[in-house]
Coordinates of C-alpha atoms and ligand atoms in Angstrom, one line a residue:
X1 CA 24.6 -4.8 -35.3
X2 CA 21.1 -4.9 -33.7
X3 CA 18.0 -2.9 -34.1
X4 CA 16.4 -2.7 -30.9
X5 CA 12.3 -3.6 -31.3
X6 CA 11.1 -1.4 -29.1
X7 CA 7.8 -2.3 -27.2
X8 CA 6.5 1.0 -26.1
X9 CA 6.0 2.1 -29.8
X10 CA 4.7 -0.7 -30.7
X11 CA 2.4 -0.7 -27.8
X12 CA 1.5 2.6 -28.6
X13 CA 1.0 1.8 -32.2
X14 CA -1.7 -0.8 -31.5
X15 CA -3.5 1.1 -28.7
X16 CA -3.6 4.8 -30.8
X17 CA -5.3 2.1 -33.7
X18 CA -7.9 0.4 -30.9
X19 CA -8.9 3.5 -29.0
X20 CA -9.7 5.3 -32.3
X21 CA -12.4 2.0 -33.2
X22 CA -13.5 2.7 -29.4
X23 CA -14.1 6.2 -30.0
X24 CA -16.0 4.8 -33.6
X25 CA -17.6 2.4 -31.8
X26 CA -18.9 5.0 -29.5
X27 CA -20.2 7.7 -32.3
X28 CA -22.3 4.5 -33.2
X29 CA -24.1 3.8 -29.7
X30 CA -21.2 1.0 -28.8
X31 CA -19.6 1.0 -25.5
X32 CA -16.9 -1.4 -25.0
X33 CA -16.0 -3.0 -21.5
X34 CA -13.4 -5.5 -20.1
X35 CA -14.7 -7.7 -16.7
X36 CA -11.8 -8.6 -14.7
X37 CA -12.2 -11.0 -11.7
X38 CA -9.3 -11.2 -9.0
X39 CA -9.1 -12.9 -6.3
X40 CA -7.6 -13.1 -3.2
X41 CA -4.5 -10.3 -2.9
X42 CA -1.6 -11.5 -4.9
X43 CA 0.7 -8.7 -5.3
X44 CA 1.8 -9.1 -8.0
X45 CA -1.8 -9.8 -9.5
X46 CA -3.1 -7.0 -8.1
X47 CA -0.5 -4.9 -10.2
X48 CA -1.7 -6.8 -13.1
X49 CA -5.0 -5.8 -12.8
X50 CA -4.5 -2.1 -11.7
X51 CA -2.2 -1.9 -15.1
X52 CA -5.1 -3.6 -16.9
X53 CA -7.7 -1.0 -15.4
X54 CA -5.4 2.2 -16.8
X55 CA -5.1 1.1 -20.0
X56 CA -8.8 0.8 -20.5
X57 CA -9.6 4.2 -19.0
X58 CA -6.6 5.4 -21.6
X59 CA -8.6 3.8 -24.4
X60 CA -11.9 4.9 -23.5
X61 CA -13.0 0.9 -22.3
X62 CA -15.1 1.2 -19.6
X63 CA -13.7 -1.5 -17.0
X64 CA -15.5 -3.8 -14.4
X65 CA -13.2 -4.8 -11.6
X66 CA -14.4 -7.8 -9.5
X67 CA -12.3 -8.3 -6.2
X68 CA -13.5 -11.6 -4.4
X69 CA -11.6 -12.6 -0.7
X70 CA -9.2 -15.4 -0.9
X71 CA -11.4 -17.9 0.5
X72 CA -13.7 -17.5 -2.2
X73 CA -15.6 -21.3 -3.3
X74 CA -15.4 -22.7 -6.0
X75 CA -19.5 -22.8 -6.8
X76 CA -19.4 -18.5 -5.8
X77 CA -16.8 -18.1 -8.6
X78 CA -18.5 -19.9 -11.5
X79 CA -21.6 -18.1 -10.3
X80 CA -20.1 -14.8 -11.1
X81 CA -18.2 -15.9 -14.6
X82 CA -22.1 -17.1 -15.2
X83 CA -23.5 -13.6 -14.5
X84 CA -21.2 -11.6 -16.8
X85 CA -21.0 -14.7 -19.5
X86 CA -24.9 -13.2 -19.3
X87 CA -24.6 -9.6 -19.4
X88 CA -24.8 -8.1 -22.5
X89 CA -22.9 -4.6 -21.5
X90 CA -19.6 -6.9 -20.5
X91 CA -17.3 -7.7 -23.7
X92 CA -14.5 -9.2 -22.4
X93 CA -14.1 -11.5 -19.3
X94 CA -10.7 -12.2 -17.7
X95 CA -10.2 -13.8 -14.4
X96 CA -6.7 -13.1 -13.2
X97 CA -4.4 -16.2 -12.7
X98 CA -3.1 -17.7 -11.1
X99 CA -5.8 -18.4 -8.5
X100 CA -5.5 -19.3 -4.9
X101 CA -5.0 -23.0 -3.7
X102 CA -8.4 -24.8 -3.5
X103 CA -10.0 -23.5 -7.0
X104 CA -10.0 -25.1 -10.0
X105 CA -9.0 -22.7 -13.0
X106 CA -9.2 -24.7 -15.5
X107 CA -12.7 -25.3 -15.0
X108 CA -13.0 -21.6 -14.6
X109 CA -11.0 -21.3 -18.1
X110 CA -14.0 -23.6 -19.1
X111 CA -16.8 -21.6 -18.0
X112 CA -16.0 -18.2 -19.8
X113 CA -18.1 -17.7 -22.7
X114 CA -15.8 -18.5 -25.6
X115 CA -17.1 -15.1 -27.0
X116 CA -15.6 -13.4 -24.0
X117 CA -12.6 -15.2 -23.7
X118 CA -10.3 -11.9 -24.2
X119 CA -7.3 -14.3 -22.6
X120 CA -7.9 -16.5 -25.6
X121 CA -7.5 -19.5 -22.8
X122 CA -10.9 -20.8 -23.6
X123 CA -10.6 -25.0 -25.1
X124 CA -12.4 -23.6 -28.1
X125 CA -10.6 -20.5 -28.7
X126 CA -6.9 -22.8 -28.4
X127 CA -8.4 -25.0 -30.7
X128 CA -9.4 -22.4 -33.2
X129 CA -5.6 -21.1 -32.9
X130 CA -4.5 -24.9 -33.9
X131 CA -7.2 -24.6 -37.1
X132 CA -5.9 -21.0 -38.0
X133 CA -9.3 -20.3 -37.6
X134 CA -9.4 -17.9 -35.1
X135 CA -10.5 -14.1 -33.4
X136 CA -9.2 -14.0 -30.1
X137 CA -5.2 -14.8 -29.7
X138 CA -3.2 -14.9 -26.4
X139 CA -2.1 -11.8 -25.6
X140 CA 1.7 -12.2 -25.6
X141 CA 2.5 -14.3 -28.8
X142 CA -0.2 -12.0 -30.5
X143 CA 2.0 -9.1 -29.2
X144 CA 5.2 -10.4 -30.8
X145 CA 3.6 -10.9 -33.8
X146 CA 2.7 -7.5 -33.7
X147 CA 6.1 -6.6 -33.7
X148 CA 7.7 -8.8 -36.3
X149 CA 4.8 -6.9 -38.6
X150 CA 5.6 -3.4 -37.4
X151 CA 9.4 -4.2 -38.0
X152 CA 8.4 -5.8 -41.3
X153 CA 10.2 -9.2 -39.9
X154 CA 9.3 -11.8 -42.5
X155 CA 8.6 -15.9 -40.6
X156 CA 8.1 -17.0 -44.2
X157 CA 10.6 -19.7 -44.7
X158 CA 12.3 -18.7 -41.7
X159 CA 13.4 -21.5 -39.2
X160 CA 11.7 -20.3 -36.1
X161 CA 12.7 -21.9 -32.4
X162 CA 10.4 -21.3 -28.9
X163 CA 12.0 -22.0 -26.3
X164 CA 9.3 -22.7 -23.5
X165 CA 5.6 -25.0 -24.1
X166 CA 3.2 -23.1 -21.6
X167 CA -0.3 -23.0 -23.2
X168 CA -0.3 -19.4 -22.9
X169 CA 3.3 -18.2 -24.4
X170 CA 5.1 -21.2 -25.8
X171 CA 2.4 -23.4 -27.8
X172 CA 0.3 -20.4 -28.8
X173 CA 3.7 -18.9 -30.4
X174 CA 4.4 -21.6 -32.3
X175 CA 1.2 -22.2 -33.9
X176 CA 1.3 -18.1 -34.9
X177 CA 4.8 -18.4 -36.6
X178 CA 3.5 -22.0 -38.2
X179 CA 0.8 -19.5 -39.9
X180 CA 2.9 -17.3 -41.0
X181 CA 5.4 -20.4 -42.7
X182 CA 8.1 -20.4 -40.6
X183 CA 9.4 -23.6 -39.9
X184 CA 8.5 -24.3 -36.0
X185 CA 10.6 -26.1 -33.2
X186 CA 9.4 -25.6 -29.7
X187 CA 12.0 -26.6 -27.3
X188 CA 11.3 -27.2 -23.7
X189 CA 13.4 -28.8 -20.2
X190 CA 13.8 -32.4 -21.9
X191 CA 15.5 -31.2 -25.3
X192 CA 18.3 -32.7 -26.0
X193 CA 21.6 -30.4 -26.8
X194 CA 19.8 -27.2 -26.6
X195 CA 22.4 -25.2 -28.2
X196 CA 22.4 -26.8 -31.5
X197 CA 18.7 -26.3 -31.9
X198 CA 18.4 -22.6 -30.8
X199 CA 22.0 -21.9 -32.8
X200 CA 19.9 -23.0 -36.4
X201 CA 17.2 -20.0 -35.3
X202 CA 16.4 -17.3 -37.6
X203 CA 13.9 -16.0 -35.0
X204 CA 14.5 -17.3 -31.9
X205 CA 11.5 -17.1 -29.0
X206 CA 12.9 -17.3 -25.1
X207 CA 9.5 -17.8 -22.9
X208 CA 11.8 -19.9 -20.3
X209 CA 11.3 -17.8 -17.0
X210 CA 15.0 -18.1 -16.1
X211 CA 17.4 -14.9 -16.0
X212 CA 20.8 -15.1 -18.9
X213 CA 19.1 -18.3 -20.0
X214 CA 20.2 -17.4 -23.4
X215 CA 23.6 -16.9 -23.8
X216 CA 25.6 -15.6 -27.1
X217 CA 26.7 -19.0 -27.9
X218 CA 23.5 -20.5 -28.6
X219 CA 22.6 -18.0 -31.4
X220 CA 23.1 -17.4 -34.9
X221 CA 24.4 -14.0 -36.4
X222 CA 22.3 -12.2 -37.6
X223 CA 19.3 -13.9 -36.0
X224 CA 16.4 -12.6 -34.4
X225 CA 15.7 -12.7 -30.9
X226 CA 12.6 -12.0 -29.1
X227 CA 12.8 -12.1 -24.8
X228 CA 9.5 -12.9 -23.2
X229 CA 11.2 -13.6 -19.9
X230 CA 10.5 -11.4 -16.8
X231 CA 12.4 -12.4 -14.1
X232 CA 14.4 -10.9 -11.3
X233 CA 18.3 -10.6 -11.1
X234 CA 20.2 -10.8 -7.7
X235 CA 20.0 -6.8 -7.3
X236 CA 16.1 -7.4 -8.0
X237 CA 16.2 -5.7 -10.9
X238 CA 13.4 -7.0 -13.8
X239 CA 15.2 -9.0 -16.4
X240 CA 14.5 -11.5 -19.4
X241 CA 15.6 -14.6 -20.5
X242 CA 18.2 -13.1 -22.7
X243 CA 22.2 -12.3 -21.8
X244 CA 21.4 -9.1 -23.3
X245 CA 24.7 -7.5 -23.6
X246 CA 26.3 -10.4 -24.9
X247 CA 23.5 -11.3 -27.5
X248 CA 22.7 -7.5 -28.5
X249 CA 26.0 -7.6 -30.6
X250 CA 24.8 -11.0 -32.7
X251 CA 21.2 -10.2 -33.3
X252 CA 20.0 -8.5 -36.3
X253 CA 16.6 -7.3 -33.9
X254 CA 16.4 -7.9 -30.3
X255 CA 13.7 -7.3 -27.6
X256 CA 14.8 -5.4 -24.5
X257 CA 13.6 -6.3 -21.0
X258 CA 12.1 -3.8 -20.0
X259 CA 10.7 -2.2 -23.1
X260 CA 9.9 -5.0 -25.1
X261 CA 7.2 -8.0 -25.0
X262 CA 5.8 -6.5 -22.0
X263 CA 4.4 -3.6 -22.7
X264 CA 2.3 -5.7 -25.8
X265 CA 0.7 -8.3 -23.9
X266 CA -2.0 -5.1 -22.4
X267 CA -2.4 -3.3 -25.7
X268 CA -3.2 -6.8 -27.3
X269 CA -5.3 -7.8 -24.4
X270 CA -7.1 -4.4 -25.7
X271 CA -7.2 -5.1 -28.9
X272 CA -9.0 -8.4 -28.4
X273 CA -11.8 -7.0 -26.1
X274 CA -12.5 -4.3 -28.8
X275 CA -12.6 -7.7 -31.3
X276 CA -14.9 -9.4 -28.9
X277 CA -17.7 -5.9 -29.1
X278 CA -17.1 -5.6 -32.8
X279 CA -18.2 -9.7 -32.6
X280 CA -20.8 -9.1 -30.4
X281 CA -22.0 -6.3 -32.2
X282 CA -22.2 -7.9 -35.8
X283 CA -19.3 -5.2 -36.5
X284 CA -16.4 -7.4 -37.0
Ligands
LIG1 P1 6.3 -21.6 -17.8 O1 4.8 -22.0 -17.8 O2 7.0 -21.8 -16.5 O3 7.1 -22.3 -18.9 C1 8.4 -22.3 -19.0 C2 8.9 -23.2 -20.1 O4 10.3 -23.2 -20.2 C3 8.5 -24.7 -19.9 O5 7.9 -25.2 -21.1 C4 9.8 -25.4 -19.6 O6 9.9 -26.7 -20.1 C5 10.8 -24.5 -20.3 N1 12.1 -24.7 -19.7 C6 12.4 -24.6 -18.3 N2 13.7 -24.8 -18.2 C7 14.2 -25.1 -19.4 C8 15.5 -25.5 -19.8 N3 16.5 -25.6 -19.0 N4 15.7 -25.7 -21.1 C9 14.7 -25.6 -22.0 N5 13.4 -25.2 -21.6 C10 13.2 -25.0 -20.3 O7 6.4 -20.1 -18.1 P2 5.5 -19.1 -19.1 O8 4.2 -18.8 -18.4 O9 5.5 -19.6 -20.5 O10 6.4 -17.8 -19.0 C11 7.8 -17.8 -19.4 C12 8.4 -16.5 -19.0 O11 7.8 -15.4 -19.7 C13 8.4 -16.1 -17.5 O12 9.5 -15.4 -17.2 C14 7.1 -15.2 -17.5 O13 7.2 -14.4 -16.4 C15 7.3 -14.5 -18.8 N6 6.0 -14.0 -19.3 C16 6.1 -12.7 -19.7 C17 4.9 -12.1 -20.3 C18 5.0 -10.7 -20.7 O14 4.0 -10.1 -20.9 N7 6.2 -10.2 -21.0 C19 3.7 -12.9 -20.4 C20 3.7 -14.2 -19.9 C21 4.9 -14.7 -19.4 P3 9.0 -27.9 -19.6 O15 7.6 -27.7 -20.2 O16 9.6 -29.1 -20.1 O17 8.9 -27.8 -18.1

């Protein structure tokens, strides 16, 4: 019964669209570039990053990498996110989380300009998402609402259900779908009967971090049913939050895993660092 929303054309969508305003932006005189920090060696950071790097040589975004040792301080940190908070040629500043053991990312969070706060993490720019005031929008929820538009998926009216509260997926989500009308429930680990809340879902959200989390019993025909999850079965394979096969059947539109929110959350993380030139620029 489902369409599958497929996050690679979407993705695709959205970058075509940004690295024609790049290319714009450059006939004018306007370079665009992304500042990524990292540090210490997280694998799986690293990948991040690297995939982060591509996509802005893809778009034509020059990229800054910054690679500081694990045992990087605290003060050394906030001294670089001061330096490229000052630099006029740097856009966009992301420091890649989560950090090691000993630093304090929130007051890192704190120290990026709110003008180059590309992760949309910033106390100001989360506010401004609560006001529906805002430029810069975490990249994942910003990517699903890419999708519901490019699959002309209506939230007005609709009763919408997040599963998951993080500040980056969860919360963020809800206040997006909450602009568009829908009626919001964001569930978390204390909600009571789970079932009966997700099974009232016309577009259901699963940012939960657990694999099969969402099972075919806890959703409505006909519903819609976006996966943010990326986890790891037994075989190691990557997975989402959503029994897939047994939802698929149910689901008016699904996201796959792999295929589906994942592939967003970069091109949107583009899209926002061409928003932060175009601000800085007097272009927006
Ligand atoms: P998180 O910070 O760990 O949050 C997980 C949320 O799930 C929490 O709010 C938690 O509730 C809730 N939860 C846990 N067990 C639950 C249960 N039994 N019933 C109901 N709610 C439950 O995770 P996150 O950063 O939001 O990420 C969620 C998933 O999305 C992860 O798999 C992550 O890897 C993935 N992710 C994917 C992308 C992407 O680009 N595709 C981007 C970001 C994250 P409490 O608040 O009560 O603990």
């Amino acid at each position: 019964m489902s369409n599958i929303i497929d996050g690679k054309v979407v993705s695709a969508a959205v970058k075509d669209r940004v690295a024609n305003e790049v290319k714009a932006l450059g006939d004018k005189g306007v370079s665009v570039c992304l500042a990524v920090i990292l540090v210490g060696d997280d694998p799986a950071s690293k990948i991040y990053v690297a995939n982060k790097k591509k996509a802005c040589e893809q778009l034509g975004i020059i990229s800054k990498e910054y690679v500081l040792p694990a045992n990087t301080c605290q003060e050394d940190l906030l001294a670089l996110v001061n330096q490229l908070n000052n630099d006029k040629t740097v856009n966009g500043i992301l420091c890649q989380l989560p950090l090691p053991k000993g630093l304090d990312e929130k007051a890192v969070i704190a120290a990026i300009s709110a003008d180059k706060d590309v992760d949309a993490f910033h106390p100001v720019n989360v506010g401004k998402i609560m006001i529906g005031d805002y430029d810069f929008v975490p990249c994942t929820p910003a990517g699903i609402m890419e999708m519901l538009k490019y699959y002309n998926i209506d939230v007005n009216g609709k009763e919408c259900v997040v599963i998951g509260r993080s500040n980056i997926v969860g919360k963020p989500m809800g206040m997006l779908l909450l602009h568009k009308n829908g009626t919001v429930t964001i569930a978390h680990s204390r909600t009571k009967d789970l079932k009966s809340v997700t099974s009232k879902a016309d577009i259901l959200v699963a940012a939960v971090g657990k694999a099969n989390f969402v099972t075919a019993d806890m959703v409505k025909d006909g519903a819609v049913v976006i996966d943010v999850g990326m986890n790891r079965n037994a075989d190691g394979k990557l997975c989402g939050d959503v029994d897939f096969a047994a939802v698929e059947p149910k689901a008016s539109y699904i996201t796959p895993v792999p295929g589906g929110v994942g592939p967003m959350t970069i091109a949107m993380l583009m899209q926002n660092t061409l928003t932060a030139a175009k601000r800085q620029n007097n272009l927006d």
